[in-house]
Amino acid sequence: MTTMTKQEINFQLVERDSKVVLPENLVFGRNFTDHVFEMDYNAEEGGWINPTIKKFEDFKISPAAMALHYGQAIFEGLKAYKQDDGKIVIFRPEQNFGRLNRSSKRLCMPETDTDFLVEALKELVKVDQDWIPTKPGHSLYVRPVVFATDPFLGVRPGNTYKLFIMLSPVGPYYPEGFKPVPILVTDKYVRAVRKGIGDCKAAGNYAASLMAQREAKEEGYSQVLWLDAIEQKYIEEVGTMNIFIQFKDEVVTPNLTGSILPGITRLSVLEILRDWGYNVSERNVSIDEVVKSYEDGTLLELFGAGTAAVISSIGKLKYKDLVMKFSDTEAGELGKKLYKEITDIQYGRIEDRYNWLTYLD
Ligand SMILES: *Cc1c(COP(=O)(O)O)cnc(C)c1O
C-alpha cells in the first residue's frame, strides 16, 4: 500500500464569483459542493497516484470500465458538522476509512492509507466549509467511493481504480421531527448471505435490496426488516440501518454473523449503552422471539441506527399477518435518549468523552 502525505495533494480550486447559497429545504443527497477529492490507482505505476482536490464535474470513463460490468464498487457514508461555536468536526472518519479498507480487501480492490484519507478529507471539508449548513439537525454528508476503471471485459480484479470523496449538504433525515416509522418484515427477499459481501459497503448490495424496498413502499411501509438468508428466521437489519431491540431486561442487537454491515452508529450506540449501565447483548434474535415478547408485553421498543438518520424509531412492524404496534406518533424513549446523546456529541453540546470527533485544524 502506498503512503502519502497531505503535502502531496494537488489543489485545483475553482473560483466562485458569488457566495454559497444553500437551498431553504435541503433534501438528502441532492446538492453537492464545489469540489471533490480524487486519486487514481495503477498497479503498474506503483499504487495510488495523483491525489487532487478539484472541481466537482462529470467523469470521463470507458464504456468497458470494469465496475460497470462486474460491480467492483464500494462506498462509505459519514458526516461533518459545524458546531455552535463555529468549530468544524468529522464524526469517526478513521472508522469509515478502516471499513472502506475491509470492503476493498473482500472485493479484491487495493487498500488505502487510512491516515492519509482522513487528512485529505479534512482538506476537502476545509475548502468547501461554506457549504456546511448550520441549521439545527443539518450537516455535511461525506461520500467516499472506489471503483474499478480498467477497460476490460474479462472477469478478474481490476488493475486500475478511482477513489473519490464528494460532499453533500443535508437537512435532518426526518424534517417533521423524530417520528416512528412503519416497517415490513420481508421473508420474500433476502439482502445478503453469510460468507457473501453483506458485511461490506458494496454497491451491489443496494441493487439487491431495491425490489423489497419498492414492494414495502407499495404496502405503505417505509422500509423492510431483513431476515437471515438461510432460514429467514433471525433478524438482521432494517433497511440500511442496524437494528436494536429493547426487551424488558436487555437491549439486543444482532451479532455480526457476516451478512450484517458493521455500522459505526451501531458501535457508538453499544458503547453509550454499556456506559449507561444497560444490559446489552450482541446475539441472534429470531423473529419468533420478537413476536412472542411483543405478545407477552416484554418488548419495549425497536429502533434502527445509521449515519443518515442516526436513530430511527420503529412505530409498527408487520410480519406475515401480524401487525405489531408500538406508536404512531411518539418515538420510543431509549431511541430518543440515544439520538439526543449522539447528536449532542456531534454538535459539541456535550463533551466528546469518547474522542469520536476529528477537528479541522
Ligand atoms: C451504512 C449501513 C449501515 C449503517 O452504518 P453506519 O456506519 O452506522 O452508517 C447499516 N446497514 C447497512 C446495510 C448499511 O449500508
PDB file of C-alpha atoms and ligand atoms in Angstrom, residues 99 191 201 206 237 239-242 261 263-266 305-307, ligand 1:
ATOM      1  CA  ARG A  99     -14.237  -0.141   6.919  1.00  0.00           C
ATOM      2  CA  ARG A 191     -30.385  -8.762   1.347  1.00  0.00           C
ATOM      3  CA  LYS A 201     -20.494  -1.397   1.821  1.00  0.00           C
ATOM      4  CA  TYR A 206     -28.092  -1.966  -2.564  1.00  0.00           C
ATOM      5  CA  GLU A 237     -31.030  -5.199   9.663  1.00  0.00           C
ATOM      6  CA  GLY A 239     -33.310  -1.024   5.519  1.00  0.00           C
ATOM      7  CA  THR A 240     -29.776   0.350   5.528  1.00  0.00           C
ATOM      8  CA  MET A 241     -29.585   0.563   9.288  1.00  0.00           C
ATOM      9  CA  ASN A 242     -28.581  -1.786  12.068  1.00  0.00           C
ATOM     10  CA  LEU A 261     -22.993  -4.446   7.897  1.00  0.00           C
ATOM     11  CA  GLY A 263     -22.328   0.049  11.411  1.00  0.00           C
ATOM     12  CA  ILE A 264     -20.395   2.805  13.118  1.00  0.00           C
ATOM     13  CA  THR A 265     -23.591   4.166  14.638  1.00  0.00           C
ATOM     14  CA  ARG A 266     -24.237   0.630  15.950  1.00  0.00           C
ATOM     15  CA  ALA A 305     -29.162   3.037  13.856  1.00  0.00           C
ATOM     16  CA  GLY A 306     -27.191   4.513  10.929  1.00  0.00           C
ATOM     17  CA  THR A 307     -25.319   7.638   9.876  1.00  0.00           C
TER      18      THR A 307
HETATM   19  C1  LIG B   1     -24.238   2.021   6.061  1.00  0.00           C
HETATM   20  C2  LIG B   1     -25.101   0.912   6.543  1.00  0.00           C
HETATM   21  C3  LIG B   1     -25.448   0.759   7.902  1.00  0.00           C
HETATM   22  C4  LIG B   1     -25.123   1.768   8.938  1.00  0.00           C
HETATM   23  O1  LIG B   1     -23.759   2.014   9.091  1.00  0.00           O
HETATM   24  P1  LIG B   1     -23.260   3.373   9.737  1.00  0.00           P
HETATM   25  O2  LIG B   1     -21.795   3.240   9.720  1.00  0.00           O
HETATM   26  O3  LIG B   1     -23.838   3.444  11.106  1.00  0.00           O
HETATM   27  O4  LIG B   1     -23.786   4.478   8.879  1.00  0.00           O
HETATM   28  C5  LIG B   1     -26.171  -0.367   8.268  1.00  0.00           C
HETATM   29  N1  LIG B   1     -26.578  -1.269   7.367  1.00  0.00           N
HETATM   30  C6  LIG B   1     -26.288  -1.153   6.052  1.00  0.00           C
HETATM   31  C7  LIG B   1     -26.756  -2.198   5.118  1.00  0.00           C
HETATM   32  C8  LIG B   1     -25.555  -0.050   5.610  1.00  0.00           C
HETATM   33  O5  LIG B   1     -25.292   0.091   4.317  1.00  0.00           O
END
